[in-house]
Amino acid sequence: DKVRGDVLFDNVTFKYEDNVVLQDIDIDAPAGKKVAIMGATGAGKTSIVNLICRFYDPQKGRVLVDNVDVRDWDLKTLRRSVSVVMQETFLFSDTIANNIAYGKDDASMDEIIAAAKAACAHDFIMEMPEGYDTVVGERGVGLSGGQKQRIAIARALLVSAPILILDDATSSVDMETEHKIQQALKRLMAGRTTFIIAHRISAVKDADEIIILENGRIVERGTHDQLLKLRGVYYDIFRD
Ligand code: DCP
Ligand code: MG
């Protein structure tokens, strides 16, 4: 009963109270496919990925994982099958090492350090008062947005869930760090169904399908080359 990681959005419409956020969304992502989602703030990007983990349920249509409606999944199994690097990373009031190992409590210190190195987090962690034993989070040392994102990427590197969601995973890091992390993210994505939400063309251009969202509707979709030929919204982002 291993989860393969096929994800299908079948005519999904979703609203928060009266606010329609997604309309008639169809996405077919068989196991291993890389889907990128772009769109302005408020377009509905995070709402799409929220439905996979069942943080919310759609009012119309279905979200399927391995051909089974996510509503029929055991919630624990479903959420364990999805590894998420969120836009706003949540850190526990605990040591950096435990924050990285969250989701894989049996990780060895060597594994934790390797993940942190791949996520470009090792250097700043070593500069903290107690290195990997430094307590962060609400009752500990504060971290910048970019540092938190790198902890979250290290965390995702440790667990091997078949579905991966990167929601603006590098939005708070500078270009140089993003470039360095890119390699680790590529390794992270290999063999997993991946949803990449990003604003930069560099982060999405290799995806199997790029989806452009506008006010909750898909207005363009295709590969990088196909979308450039369209000379539409994606082309305009590319030219800027
Ligand atoms: N919304 C809401 N209630 C929530 C979350 C969002 O009413 N609890 C609204 C705000 C937006 C719309 O839903 O109008 C879509 O929100 P998303 O978070 O899905 O938007 P994005 O992820 O695309 O925006 P951003 O790029 O800012 O992350
Ligand atoms: Mg969002």
Coordinates of C-alpha atoms and ligand atoms in Angstrom, one line a residue:
D1 CA 0.0 0.0 0.0
K2 CA 2.7 2.4 -1.0
V3 CA 1.5 5.8 -2.2
R4 CA 2.6 6.3 -5.9
G5 CA 1.8 10.0 -6.0
D6 CA -0.6 10.4 -8.9
V7 CA -2.5 13.7 -8.3
L8 CA -5.6 14.7 -10.3
F9 CA -7.8 17.8 -10.0
D10 CA -11.1 17.0 -11.6
N11 CA -13.2 20.1 -12.2
V12 CA -12.5 21.7 -8.8
T13 CA -14.3 24.8 -7.6
F14 CA -13.4 26.1 -4.2
K15 CA -14.5 29.1 -2.1
Y16 CA -13.8 30.5 1.3
E17 CA -17.2 31.4 2.6
D18 CA -18.7 33.5 -0.3
N19 CA -15.3 34.2 -1.9
V20 CA -14.8 32.0 -5.0
V21 CA -11.1 31.3 -5.1
L22 CA -10.7 28.5 -7.7
Q23 CA -13.0 27.7 -10.6
D24 CA -13.1 24.6 -12.8
I25 CA -9.6 23.5 -12.1
D26 CA -8.3 20.5 -14.0
I27 CA -4.8 19.3 -13.4
D28 CA -3.4 15.8 -14.3
A29 CA -0.2 15.0 -12.5
P30 CA 0.7 11.4 -12.8
A31 CA 3.5 10.2 -10.4
G32 CA 6.7 12.1 -11.0
K33 CA 5.3 15.0 -13.0
K34 CA 6.6 18.5 -12.3
V35 CA 3.8 21.1 -12.4
A36 CA 4.6 24.8 -11.9
I37 CA 2.0 27.3 -10.9
M38 CA 2.4 31.0 -11.5
G39 CA 0.1 33.9 -11.0
A40 CA -0.4 37.2 -9.2
T41 CA -0.8 37.4 -5.4
G42 CA -4.3 36.2 -4.5
A43 CA -4.7 34.2 -7.7
G44 CA -5.3 31.0 -5.8
K45 CA -1.9 29.3 -6.0
T46 CA -1.6 28.3 -2.3
S47 CA -5.3 27.3 -2.3
I48 CA -4.7 24.7 -5.0
V49 CA -2.0 23.0 -3.0
N50 CA -3.9 23.3 0.3
L51 CA -6.6 21.0 -1.3
I52 CA -4.1 18.2 -1.8
C53 CA -3.3 17.9 2.0
R54 CA -7.0 18.5 2.7
F55 CA -6.4 21.6 4.7
Y56 CA -9.7 22.5 2.9
D57 CA -12.2 20.6 0.8
P58 CA -13.6 21.8 -2.5
Q59 CA -17.3 22.6 -2.9
K60 CA -17.4 21.1 -6.4
G61 CA -15.2 18.5 -8.2
R62 CA -12.7 16.2 -6.7
V63 CA -9.1 15.9 -5.8
L64 CA -7.7 12.4 -6.3
V65 CA -4.4 10.9 -5.1
D66 CA -3.7 7.5 -6.7
N67 CA -7.2 7.6 -8.2
V68 CA -8.8 7.8 -4.8
D69 CA -10.7 10.9 -3.6
V70 CA -8.6 12.6 -0.9
R71 CA -11.8 12.6 1.2
D72 CA -11.6 8.8 1.4
W73 CA -7.9 8.8 2.4
D74 CA -6.8 8.2 5.9
L75 CA -5.7 11.8 6.8
K76 CA -2.5 10.7 8.5
T77 CA -1.3 8.6 5.5
L78 CA -2.3 11.4 3.1
R79 CA -0.4 14.1 4.9
R80 CA 2.6 11.8 5.4
S81 CA 2.7 11.3 1.6
V82 CA 3.0 15.1 1.0
S83 CA 6.1 17.0 1.8
V84 CA 5.6 20.7 1.9
V85 CA 7.9 23.7 1.9
M86 CA 5.5 26.4 2.8
Q87 CA 5.5 30.1 2.0
E88 CA 5.4 30.8 5.7
T89 CA 7.6 28.3 7.5
F90 CA 6.5 27.2 10.9
L91 CA 9.3 26.3 13.3
F92 CA 8.8 24.5 16.6
S93 CA 10.3 25.9 19.8
D94 CA 13.0 23.3 19.7
T95 CA 16.6 22.8 18.6
I96 CA 17.5 23.4 14.9
A97 CA 18.4 19.7 14.6
N98 CA 15.0 18.6 15.8
N99 CA 13.3 21.1 13.6
I100 CA 15.1 19.6 10.6
A101 CA 14.4 16.1 11.7
Y102 CA 10.7 16.8 12.2
G103 CA 8.9 14.1 10.2
K104 CA 11.8 11.7 10.4
D105 CA 12.6 11.4 14.1
D106 CA 15.1 8.5 13.5
A107 CA 17.4 10.7 11.4
S108 CA 21.0 10.5 12.4
M109 CA 23.1 13.7 13.0
D110 CA 25.0 12.9 9.8
E111 CA 21.8 12.9 7.8
I112 CA 20.7 16.1 9.4
I113 CA 23.9 17.9 8.6
A114 CA 24.0 16.6 5.0
A115 CA 20.4 17.9 4.5
A116 CA 21.4 21.2 6.0
K117 CA 24.4 21.5 3.8
A118 CA 22.4 20.7 0.7
A119 CA 19.9 23.4 1.7
C120 CA 22.7 26.0 2.3
A121 CA 21.7 26.2 5.9
H122 CA 24.8 24.6 7.5
D123 CA 27.0 27.7 7.6
F124 CA 24.5 30.0 9.3
I125 CA 23.6 27.2 11.8
M126 CA 27.3 26.8 12.7
E127 CA 27.4 30.6 13.5
M128 CA 24.6 30.3 16.0
P129 CA 25.5 30.1 19.7
E130 CA 25.0 26.3 20.1
G131 CA 25.1 25.2 16.4
Y132 CA 22.5 22.5 15.8
D133 CA 21.5 22.5 19.5
T134 CA 20.4 26.1 19.3
V135 CA 16.8 26.5 20.3
V136 CA 14.7 28.5 17.7
G137 CA 11.1 29.3 17.3
E138 CA 8.8 31.2 19.6
R139 CA 10.9 30.8 22.7
G140 CA 14.3 30.7 21.1
V141 CA 16.6 32.5 18.7
G142 CA 14.8 34.3 15.9
L143 CA 15.6 33.4 12.3
S144 CA 15.1 35.4 9.1
G145 CA 12.6 34.4 6.5
G146 CA 15.3 33.0 4.2
Q147 CA 16.9 31.1 7.1
K148 CA 13.5 29.5 8.0
Q149 CA 13.0 28.5 4.4
R150 CA 16.3 26.8 4.2
I151 CA 15.5 24.9 7.4
A152 CA 12.2 23.8 5.7
I153 CA 14.0 22.7 2.6
A154 CA 16.5 20.7 4.8
R155 CA 13.4 19.1 6.5
A156 CA 11.9 18.2 3.2
L157 CA 15.2 16.7 2.0
L158 CA 15.1 14.3 4.9
V159 CA 11.7 12.8 4.3
S160 CA 11.0 10.9 1.1
A161 CA 7.3 11.6 0.5
P162 CA 6.1 10.8 -3.1
I163 CA 4.4 14.2 -3.4
L164 CA 6.3 17.5 -2.9
I165 CA 4.9 21.0 -2.7
L166 CA 7.3 24.0 -2.9
D167 CA 5.2 27.1 -2.2
D168 CA 7.4 30.1 -2.9
A169 CA 10.1 28.0 -1.3
T170 CA 12.9 30.4 -2.1
S171 CA 11.1 33.7 -2.1
S172 CA 12.9 35.0 0.9
V173 CA 16.5 34.1 -0.1
D174 CA 18.7 36.2 -2.3
M175 CA 19.4 35.1 -5.9
E176 CA 22.9 33.7 -5.1
T177 CA 21.6 31.5 -2.3
E178 CA 18.6 30.5 -4.5
H179 CA 21.1 29.4 -7.2
K180 CA 22.9 27.3 -4.7
I181 CA 19.7 25.7 -3.3
Q182 CA 18.5 25.0 -6.9
Q183 CA 20.7 21.9 -7.1
A184 CA 19.3 20.5 -3.8
L185 CA 15.8 21.2 -5.0
K186 CA 16.4 19.4 -8.2
R187 CA 17.5 16.3 -6.3
L188 CA 14.5 16.7 -4.0
M189 CA 12.1 16.8 -6.9
A190 CA 13.6 13.8 -8.7
G191 CA 11.1 11.0 -8.9
R192 CA 8.4 12.9 -7.0
T193 CA 5.2 14.5 -8.1
T194 CA 6.1 18.1 -7.6
F195 CA 4.0 21.3 -7.4
I196 CA 6.3 24.4 -7.7
I197 CA 4.8 27.7 -7.0
A198 CA 7.2 30.5 -8.0
H199 CA 7.5 33.9 -9.4
R200 CA 10.8 33.6 -11.3
I201 CA 11.0 32.0 -14.7
S202 CA 14.2 30.3 -13.7
A203 CA 12.4 28.2 -11.1
V204 CA 9.6 27.0 -13.4
K205 CA 11.0 26.8 -16.9
D206 CA 12.0 23.1 -16.6
A207 CA 8.6 22.0 -15.4
D208 CA 6.6 19.4 -17.4
E209 CA 3.7 21.8 -17.3
I210 CA 3.4 25.4 -16.3
I211 CA 0.0 26.7 -15.3
I212 CA -0.9 30.4 -15.2
L213 CA -3.7 31.3 -12.7
E214 CA -5.7 34.4 -12.9
N215 CA -8.5 35.1 -10.4
G216 CA -8.8 31.3 -9.7
R217 CA -8.9 30.2 -13.3
I218 CA -6.3 28.6 -15.5
V219 CA -5.7 31.0 -18.3
E220 CA -2.6 29.4 -19.9
R221 CA -0.9 26.1 -19.6
G222 CA 1.9 24.3 -21.3
T223 CA 5.7 23.9 -21.4
H224 CA 8.1 26.8 -21.3
D225 CA 8.5 26.7 -25.1
Q226 CA 4.8 26.3 -25.8
L227 CA 4.0 29.3 -23.5
L228 CA 6.6 31.5 -25.1
K229 CA 5.1 30.8 -28.5
L230 CA 1.7 31.8 -27.2
R231 CA 2.9 35.3 -26.5
G232 CA 0.5 35.7 -23.7
V233 CA 0.8 36.3 -19.9
Y234 CA 3.9 33.9 -19.5
Y235 CA 5.7 35.6 -22.4
D236 CA 5.1 39.0 -20.7
I237 CA 6.6 37.7 -17.5
F238 CA 9.5 36.3 -19.4
R239 CA 10.2 39.6 -21.1
D240 CA 10.2 41.7 -17.9
Ligands
DCP1 N1 -8.3 33.7 1.0 C1 -9.3 33.7 1.9 N2 -9.2 33.1 3.1 C2 -8.1 32.4 3.3 C3 -7.0 32.3 2.4 C4 -7.2 33.0 1.2 O1 -10.4 34.4 1.6 N3 -8.0 31.7 4.5 C5 -8.4 34.4 -0.3 C6 -7.4 35.5 -0.6 C7 -7.3 35.5 -2.1 C8 -7.7 34.1 -2.5 O2 -8.3 33.5 -1.4 O3 -8.2 36.4 -2.6 C9 -6.5 33.2 -3.0 O4 -5.6 33.1 -1.9 P1 -4.3 32.2 -2.1 O5 -3.6 32.2 -0.8 O6 -4.6 30.9 -2.7 O7 -3.5 33.1 -3.2 P2 -2.0 33.0 -3.7 O8 -1.3 31.9 -3.0 O9 -2.1 32.9 -5.2 O10 -1.3 34.4 -3.3 P3 0.2 34.8 -2.9 O11 1.0 34.9 -4.1 O12 0.0 36.1 -2.2 O13 0.6 33.7 -1.9
MG2 MG 0.3 31.8 -1.7

